[in-house]
Amino acid sequence: MPPVIDTASDTFSVSGAPWSSGTECVAKYNFQTSNEQDLPFSKGDVLTIIGATRDPNWYRARNTVGREGTIPANYVQKREGVKSGGKLSLMPWFHGKITREQAERLLYPPETGLFLVRESTNYPGDYTLCVSCDGKVEHYRIIYHNGKLTIDEEEYFENLMQLVEHYTKDADGLCTRLIKPKLMEGTVAAQDEFSRSGWALNRKELKLLQTIGKGEFGDVMVGDYRGTKVAVKCIKNDATAQAFIAEASVMTQLRHNNLVQLLGVIVEERGSLYIVTEYMAKGSLVDYLRSRGRTVLGGDCLLKFSLDVCEAMEYLEANNFVHRDLAARNVLVSDDNIAKVSDFGLTKEASSTQDTAKLPVKWTSPEALREKRFSTKSDVWSYGILLWEIYSFGRVPYPRIPLKEVVPRVEKGYKMDAPDGCPPVVYDLMKQCWTLDPVVRPSFRMLREKLQHIRAKELYL
C-alpha cells in the first residue's frame, strides 16, 4: 500500500535527524517502480524533499525536471555542506617542509608500505618520497624536470597525485609498492569528504564537449552530465587544485537563485579535479553589458541585474560569508537573463585576512587594501563599483586615472562621477557604498530594500 501523505508537517526525520522541506538528497541506489505514486530514480540523481508521509520510511520528493512522487528514505542520502574547507586535502599524505628525521619519526612504528611525501631539503623545488619497508625508511628523490616529475628518469608524471597513484599499483623499482598513506595531522581526504556529504559525481557520466575559457589553473569547458548542459572547471596542477577544493567546499554550503550553483565535484585518482556547476549561457556580465550596450539594454534590465547581485550578496551577508572579489567579471548571466554571482575562489567565512598582492585595486575597499581587513562592508564597497560597471555598460572603473594614483585619490575622498544616463537615485547608492568609514556603509539588506523601492516607484526611468 502506498504511504499516506501527511500535509500537517513539513519537518520530518530519518534516523532521528529532522529533514525539512527543501532538503536536497542524492540517490545511493536505483529505484524503479510500477506504482504511479512513486518517483523512480537512478543512482546519483539529485532529489528535493517536499513533504512528509505518515510512513516514516517514505517521503515526497521532486526530481530535477519537476516530477513529483514518493521515495524510500533508505535509498537516498542527505546532501550536506562540506565544513572542513581548510583541512580538505587532495594529497593528505603530503607533509610540506619537514626534515628527513621528522619524516622517519612520522613513519614510526615501521609498517611496510606506509609512506608520505615531503619537500626536498637538499634540492629546493624537488620532493622526497619516504617509504617504510622492512623496518627502515627509504627516501626517494622526486626530480622536477621540464614541468614533469620522475624518480627513475624513465616514468614521468604530471603531478604528485599521478606519481603516488602509479606506485600504489606497482612498486616499479621501489623497495615496496605504496600501501598506506601517512596522513598529515588535521587533514581530511577530499574525495572521502565529497562522497560522504553527497557531492561526488561519477566521471563516467560527464562528457566534456568544448573549451569556453582558459585560465592559468586549467580550462573551463561546456559539458554534459546525464543529459544536462553544465560548466566544468578542469584543474590539473597540484597546488591550484588544492585551492579550488576550498572553493568547492564553500560552494556546497551556499544555495541561492542568484549564486551560480555547484552540481558536484569529481576527484580523479590521477590527480585531475573537475568542479561541475550550472551552465550560464550568456557568459560574464561585463562582456554581456559591453556587447549589448544601451541600445539593447534598458533601465529596467540594468536595475534587475543590480537587484539580482544584491540579493545574492544579502544572502552571503546573512550567512556570514565574505566574497572579496565582487566585480562584473565574476557575475554570470543565464539563458533567461538572471545574473548570478560566481567565482568563490577567495570567499571565506567572515573576518579573515589574506595576501593583498593579487587583489584587484579598483574594486577593493581602502581598508581591505591597507589593513587586509575583509568584511561584508568591504564587499559593499565592491558592489558600488559593480553598480558603476553596470550603468556604464562595462567600462573599466576610474577611467583616465593611472592605477598607482587610484588609492591615494580614493583615500582623500575622491568618488567617480555618475555614468552617462545613470539615474540620480542609483548614483546616490553608489556613493553610499563608497563611504570611507566601513561602519557607515549600508548593508546589502538596506541596498536591496532601496533598489526595490526604486523599481516599485519607477525612479530609474
GROMACS .gro file of C-alpha atoms in nm, residues 21-295:
model
  275
   21SER     CA    1   1.103   2.061   0.316
   22GLY     CA    2   1.361   2.172   0.059
   23THR     CA    3   1.632   1.932   0.179
   24GLU     CA    4   1.843   1.800  -0.110
   25CYS     CA    5   1.920   1.430  -0.130
   26VAL     CA    6   2.134   1.216  -0.360
   27ALA     CA    7   2.023   0.868  -0.465
   28LYS     CA    8   2.251   0.590  -0.339
   29TYR     CA    9   2.078   0.319  -0.549
   30ASN     CA   10   1.849   0.283  -0.849
   31PHE     CA   11   1.477   0.279  -0.763
   32GLN     CA   12   1.233   0.151  -1.028
   33THR     CA   13   0.862   0.123  -0.959
   34SER     CA   14   0.536   0.039  -1.132
   35ASN     CA   15   0.336   0.234  -0.871
   36GLU     CA   16   0.224   0.566  -1.021
   37GLN     CA   17   0.256   0.745  -0.687
   38ASP     CA   18   0.625   0.659  -0.653
   39LEU     CA   19   0.907   0.858  -0.812
   40PRO     CA   20   1.161   0.636  -0.993
   41PHE     CA   21   1.527   0.746  -0.991
   42SER     CA   22   1.879   0.631  -1.073
   43LYS     CA   23   2.186   0.623  -0.853
   44GLY     CA   24   2.337   0.971  -0.838
   45ASP     CA   25   2.012   1.160  -0.911
   46VAL     CA   26   1.953   1.473  -0.701
   47LEU     CA   27   1.607   1.490  -0.539
   48THR     CA   28   1.445   1.763  -0.330
   49ILE     CA   29   1.228   1.663  -0.035
   50ILE     CA   30   0.887   1.839  -0.046
   51GLY     CA   31   0.689   1.676   0.233
   52ALA     CA   32   0.647   1.400   0.489
   53THR     CA   33   0.423   1.093   0.468
   54ARG     CA   34   0.263   0.901   0.751
   55ASP     CA   35   0.503   0.618   0.687
   56PRO     CA   36   0.838   0.726   0.841
   57ASN     CA   37   1.027   0.531   0.572
   58TRP     CA   38   0.878   0.723   0.276
   59TYR     CA   39   0.888   1.092   0.174
   60ARG     CA   40   0.752   1.308  -0.103
   61ALA     CA   41   1.019   1.441  -0.336
   62ARG     CA   42   1.072   1.623  -0.666
   63ASN     CA   43   1.336   1.545  -0.927
   64THR     CA   44   1.534   1.799  -1.134
   65VAL     CA   45   1.278   1.805  -1.414
   66GLY     CA   46   0.991   1.879  -1.175
   67ARG     CA   47   0.829   1.536  -1.149
   68GLU     CA   48   0.699   1.452  -0.800
   69GLY     CA   49   0.626   1.130  -0.612
   70THR     CA   50   0.712   0.926  -0.303
   71ILE     CA   51   1.061   0.785  -0.243
   72PRO     CA   52   1.207   0.533   0.005
   73ALA     CA   53   1.427   0.717   0.257
   74ASN     CA   54   1.689   0.444   0.283
   75TYR     CA   55   1.768   0.478  -0.091
   76VAL     CA   56   1.892   0.836  -0.059
   77GLN     CA   57   2.143   1.034   0.144
   78LYS     CA   58   2.107   1.394   0.254
   79ARG     CA   59   2.339   1.641   0.080
   80GLU     CA   60   2.535   1.839   0.338
   81GLY     CA   61   2.764   2.138   0.319
   82VAL     CA   62   3.130   2.039   0.338
   83LYS     CA   63   3.252   2.211   0.653
   84SER     CA   64   3.619   2.114   0.675
   85GLY     CA   65   3.729   2.352   0.394
   86GLY     CA   66   4.081   2.437   0.514
   87LYS     CA   67   4.152   2.078   0.619
   88LEU     CA   68   4.037   1.915   0.294
   89SER     CA   69   4.331   1.781   0.101
   90LEU     CA   70   4.376   1.618  -0.237
   91MET     CA   71   4.712   1.499  -0.106
   92PRO     CA   72   4.666   1.420   0.265
   93TRP     CA   73   4.997   1.227   0.250
   94PHE     CA   74   5.187   1.549   0.157
   95HIS     CA   75   5.361   1.698   0.463
   96GLY     CA   76   5.531   2.001   0.309
   97LYS     CA   77   5.859   2.127   0.455
   98ILE     CA   78   5.963   1.865   0.708
   99THR     CA   79   6.310   1.720   0.760
  100ARG     CA   80   6.432   1.366   0.693
  101GLU     CA   81   6.433   1.299   1.068
  102GLN     CA   82   6.077   1.427   1.115
  103ALA     CA   83   5.960   1.206   0.827
  104GLU     CA   84   6.122   0.900   0.987
  105ARG     CA   85   5.953   0.978   1.321
  106LEU     CA   86   5.614   1.008   1.145
  107LEU     CA   87   5.663   0.667   0.979
  108TYR     CA   88   5.727   0.500   1.315
  109PRO     CA   89   5.634   0.231   1.418
  110PRO     CA   90   5.756   0.073   1.092
  111GLU     CA   91   5.491  -0.076   0.866
  112THR     CA   92   5.588  -0.189   0.517
  113GLY     CA   93   5.421   0.030   0.256
  114LEU     CA   94   5.347   0.323   0.490
  115PHE     CA   95   5.451   0.640   0.305
  116LEU     CA   96   5.449   1.019   0.287
  117VAL     CA   97   5.582   1.287   0.052
  118ARG     CA   98   5.775   1.594   0.169
  119GLU     CA   99   5.952   1.887   0.009
  120SER     CA  100   6.318   1.808  -0.052
  121THR     CA  101   6.550   1.980   0.197
  122ASN     CA  102   6.865   1.934  -0.016
  123TYR     CA  103   6.713   2.011  -0.357
  124PRO     CA  104   6.470   2.307  -0.340
  125GLY     CA  105   6.187   2.260  -0.591
  126ASP     CA  106   6.211   1.880  -0.576
  127TYR     CA  107   6.024   1.641  -0.347
  128THR     CA  108   6.110   1.329  -0.148
  129LEU     CA  109   5.901   1.012  -0.126
  130CYS     CA  110   5.958   0.846   0.213
  131VAL     CA  111   5.857   0.479   0.240
  132SER     CA  112   5.871   0.242   0.535
  133CYS     CA  113   5.998  -0.103   0.430
  134ASP     CA  114   6.121  -0.398   0.636
  135GLY     CA  115   6.179  -0.188   0.947
  136LYS     CA  116   6.359   0.108   0.790
  137VAL     CA  117   6.265   0.419   0.590
  138GLU     CA  118   6.382   0.468   0.231
  139HIS     CA  119   6.395   0.823   0.086
  140TYR     CA  120   6.349   0.860  -0.290
  141ARG     CA  121   6.422   1.194  -0.455
  142ILE     CA  122   6.142   1.309  -0.688
  143ILE     CA  123   6.308   1.520  -0.957
  144TYR     CA  124   6.117   1.810  -1.113
  145HIS     CA  125   6.232   1.821  -1.476
  146ASN     CA  126   6.081   2.010  -1.771
  147GLY     CA  127   5.749   2.051  -1.590
  148LYS     CA  128   5.722   1.678  -1.507
  149LEU     CA  129   5.807   1.466  -1.202
  150THR     CA  130   6.018   1.149  -1.201
  151ILE     CA  131   6.201   0.919  -0.959
  152ASP     CA  132   6.391   0.697  -1.206
  153GLU     CA  133   6.402   0.924  -1.516
  154GLU     CA  134   6.207   0.657  -1.702
  155GLU     CA  135   5.847   0.717  -1.588
  156TYR     CA  136   5.733   1.082  -1.589
  157PHE     CA  137   5.422   1.223  -1.418
  158GLU     CA  138   5.218   1.544  -1.447
  159ASN     CA  139   5.185   1.583  -1.070
  160LEU     CA  140   5.240   1.417  -0.733
  161MET     CA  141   4.895   1.255  -0.731
  162GLN     CA  142   4.967   1.070  -1.055
  163LEU     CA  143   5.308   0.960  -0.925
  164VAL     CA  144   5.164   0.828  -0.597
  165GLU     CA  145   4.882   0.651  -0.781
  166HIS     CA  146   5.133   0.476  -1.011
  167TYR     CA  147   5.346   0.343  -0.725
  168THR     CA  148   5.036   0.239  -0.530
  169LYS     CA  149   4.964  -0.011  -0.808
  170ASP     CA  150   5.319  -0.125  -0.874
  171ALA     CA  151   5.649  -0.098  -0.682
  172ASP     CA  152   5.824  -0.047  -1.021
  173GLY     CA  153   6.175  -0.036  -0.872
  174LEU     CA  154   6.090   0.095  -0.523
  175CYS     CA  155   6.153  -0.126  -0.218
  176THR     CA  156   5.773  -0.185  -0.195
  177ARG     CA  157   5.457  -0.054  -0.353
  178LEU     CA  158   5.288   0.228  -0.162
  179ILE     CA  159   5.020   0.069   0.057
  180LYS     CA  160   4.910   0.309   0.330
  181PRO     CA  161   4.938   0.690   0.328
  182LYS     CA  162   5.057   0.859   0.646
  183LEU     CA  163   4.803   1.140   0.665
  184MET     CA  164   4.915   1.484   0.772
  185GLU     CA  165   4.760   1.560   1.110
  186GLY     CA  166   4.432   1.751   1.082
  187THR     CA  167   4.372   1.683   0.711
  188VAL     CA  168   4.077   1.505   0.556
  189ALA     CA  169   4.097   1.330   0.219
  190ALA     CA  170   3.890   1.549  -0.016
  191GLN     CA  171   3.746   1.260  -0.217
  192ASP     CA  172   3.617   1.090   0.100
  193GLU     CA  173   3.456   1.411   0.227
  194PHE     CA  174   3.280   1.497  -0.102
  195SER     CA  175   3.148   1.139  -0.121
  196ARG     CA  176   3.034   1.140   0.241
  197SER     CA  177   2.843   1.466   0.200
  198GLY     CA  178   2.680   1.366  -0.131
  199TRP     CA  179   2.873   1.594  -0.372
  200ALA     CA  180   3.091   1.340  -0.559
  201LEU     CA  181   2.986   1.291  -0.921
  202ASN     CA  182   3.069   0.997  -1.147
  203ARG     CA  183   3.337   1.080  -1.407
  204LYS     CA  184   3.194   0.820  -1.647
  205GLU     CA  185   2.871   1.022  -1.672
  206LEU     CA  186   3.044   1.350  -1.760
  207LYS     CA  187   3.110   1.426  -2.127
  208LEU     CA  188   3.342   1.722  -2.194
  209LEU     CA  189   3.230   1.897  -2.513
  210GLN     CA  190   3.423   2.218  -2.582
  211THR     CA  191   3.653   2.470  -2.416
  212ILE     CA  192   3.490   2.805  -2.342
  213GLY     CA  193   3.771   2.961  -2.139
  214LYS     CA  194   4.135   2.913  -2.049
  215GLY     CA  195   4.297   3.024  -1.725
  216GLU     CA  196   4.630   2.970  -1.554
  217PHE     CA  197   4.462   2.698  -1.344
  218GLY     CA  198   4.325   2.496  -1.639
  219ASP     CA  199   4.029   2.506  -1.876
  220VAL     CA  200   3.662   2.590  -1.837
  221MET     CA  201   3.457   2.361  -2.059
  222VAL     CA  202   3.097   2.304  -2.155
  223GLY     CA  203   2.998   1.950  -2.065
  224ASP     CA  204   2.704   1.716  -2.048
  225TYR     CA  205   2.621   1.544  -1.720
  226ARG     CA  206   2.338   1.292  -1.756
  227GLY     CA  207   2.175   1.494  -2.031
  228THR     CA  208   2.213   1.833  -1.860
  229LYS     CA  209   2.438   2.105  -2.003
  230VAL     CA  210   2.696   2.202  -1.740
  231ALA     CA  211   3.009   2.416  -1.700
  232VAL     CA  212   3.323   2.235  -1.583
  233LYS     CA  213   3.643   2.376  -1.436
  234CYS     CA  214   3.918   2.125  -1.519
  235ILE     CA  215   4.218   2.169  -1.289
  236LYS     CA  216   4.532   1.965  -1.333
  237ASN     CA  217   4.801   2.123  -1.117
  238ASP     CA  218   4.854   2.004  -0.756
  239ALA     CA  219   4.873   2.339  -0.578
  240THR     CA  220   4.597   2.502  -0.784
  241ALA     CA  221   4.367   2.204  -0.744
  242GLN     CA  222   4.415   2.230  -0.369
  243ALA     CA  223   4.297   2.595  -0.376
  244PHE     CA  224   3.993   2.500  -0.586
  245ILE     CA  225   3.897   2.227  -0.338
  246ALA     CA  226   3.849   2.507  -0.084
  247GLU     CA  227   3.630   2.697  -0.335
  248ALA     CA  228   3.416   2.389  -0.399
  249SER     CA  229   3.372   2.326  -0.028
  250VAL     CA  230   3.243   2.684   0.019
  251MET     CA  231   3.000   2.632  -0.271
  252THR     CA  232   2.849   2.321  -0.108
  253GLN     CA  233   2.729   2.543   0.177
  254LEU     CA  234   2.561   2.807  -0.041
  255ARG     CA  235   2.227   2.785  -0.220
  256HIS     CA  236   2.051   3.084  -0.372
  257ASN     CA  237   1.891   3.156  -0.709
  258ASN     CA  238   2.141   3.438  -0.772
  259LEU     CA  239   2.451   3.234  -0.693
  260VAL     CA  240   2.599   3.002  -0.956
  261GLN     CA  241   2.505   2.657  -0.828
  262LEU     CA  242   2.760   2.382  -0.769
  263LEU     CA  243   2.635   2.048  -0.905
  264GLY     CA  244   2.922   1.836  -0.778
  265VAL     CA  245   3.290   1.754  -0.774
  266ILE     CA  246   3.497   1.480  -0.938
  267VAL     CA  247   3.837   1.397  -0.789
  268GLU     CA  248   4.026   1.155  -1.015
  269GLU     CA  249   4.293   0.929  -0.876
  270ARG     CA  250   4.528   1.054  -1.145
  271GLY     CA  251   4.513   1.398  -0.999
  272SER     CA  252   4.259   1.581  -1.213
  273LEU     CA  253   3.990   1.780  -1.039
  274TYR     CA  254   3.659   1.873  -1.204
  275ILE     CA  255   3.425   2.128  -1.047
  276VAL     CA  256   3.084   2.099  -1.216
  277THR     CA  257   2.842   2.394  -1.198
  278GLU     CA  258   2.526   2.505  -1.373
  279TYR     CA  259   2.589   2.637  -1.725
  280MET     CA  260   2.540   3.012  -1.773
  281ALA     CA  261   2.471   3.056  -2.143
  282LYS     CA  262   2.527   3.432  -2.175
  283GLY     CA  263   2.870   3.447  -2.012
  284SER     CA  264   3.008   3.716  -1.783
  285LEU     CA  265   2.805   4.025  -1.701
  286VAL     CA  266   3.086   4.259  -1.807
  287ASP     CA  267   3.105   4.103  -2.156
  288TYR     CA  268   2.725   4.095  -2.179
  289LEU     CA  269   2.700   4.468  -2.099
  290ARG     CA  270   2.976   4.560  -2.344
  291SER     CA  271   2.835   4.354  -2.630
  292ARG     CA  272   2.472   4.469  -2.592
  293GLY     CA  273   2.512   4.834  -2.488
  294ARG     CA  274   2.245   5.094  -2.418
  295THR     CA  275   2.061   5.039  -2.748
   0.00000   0.00000   0.00000
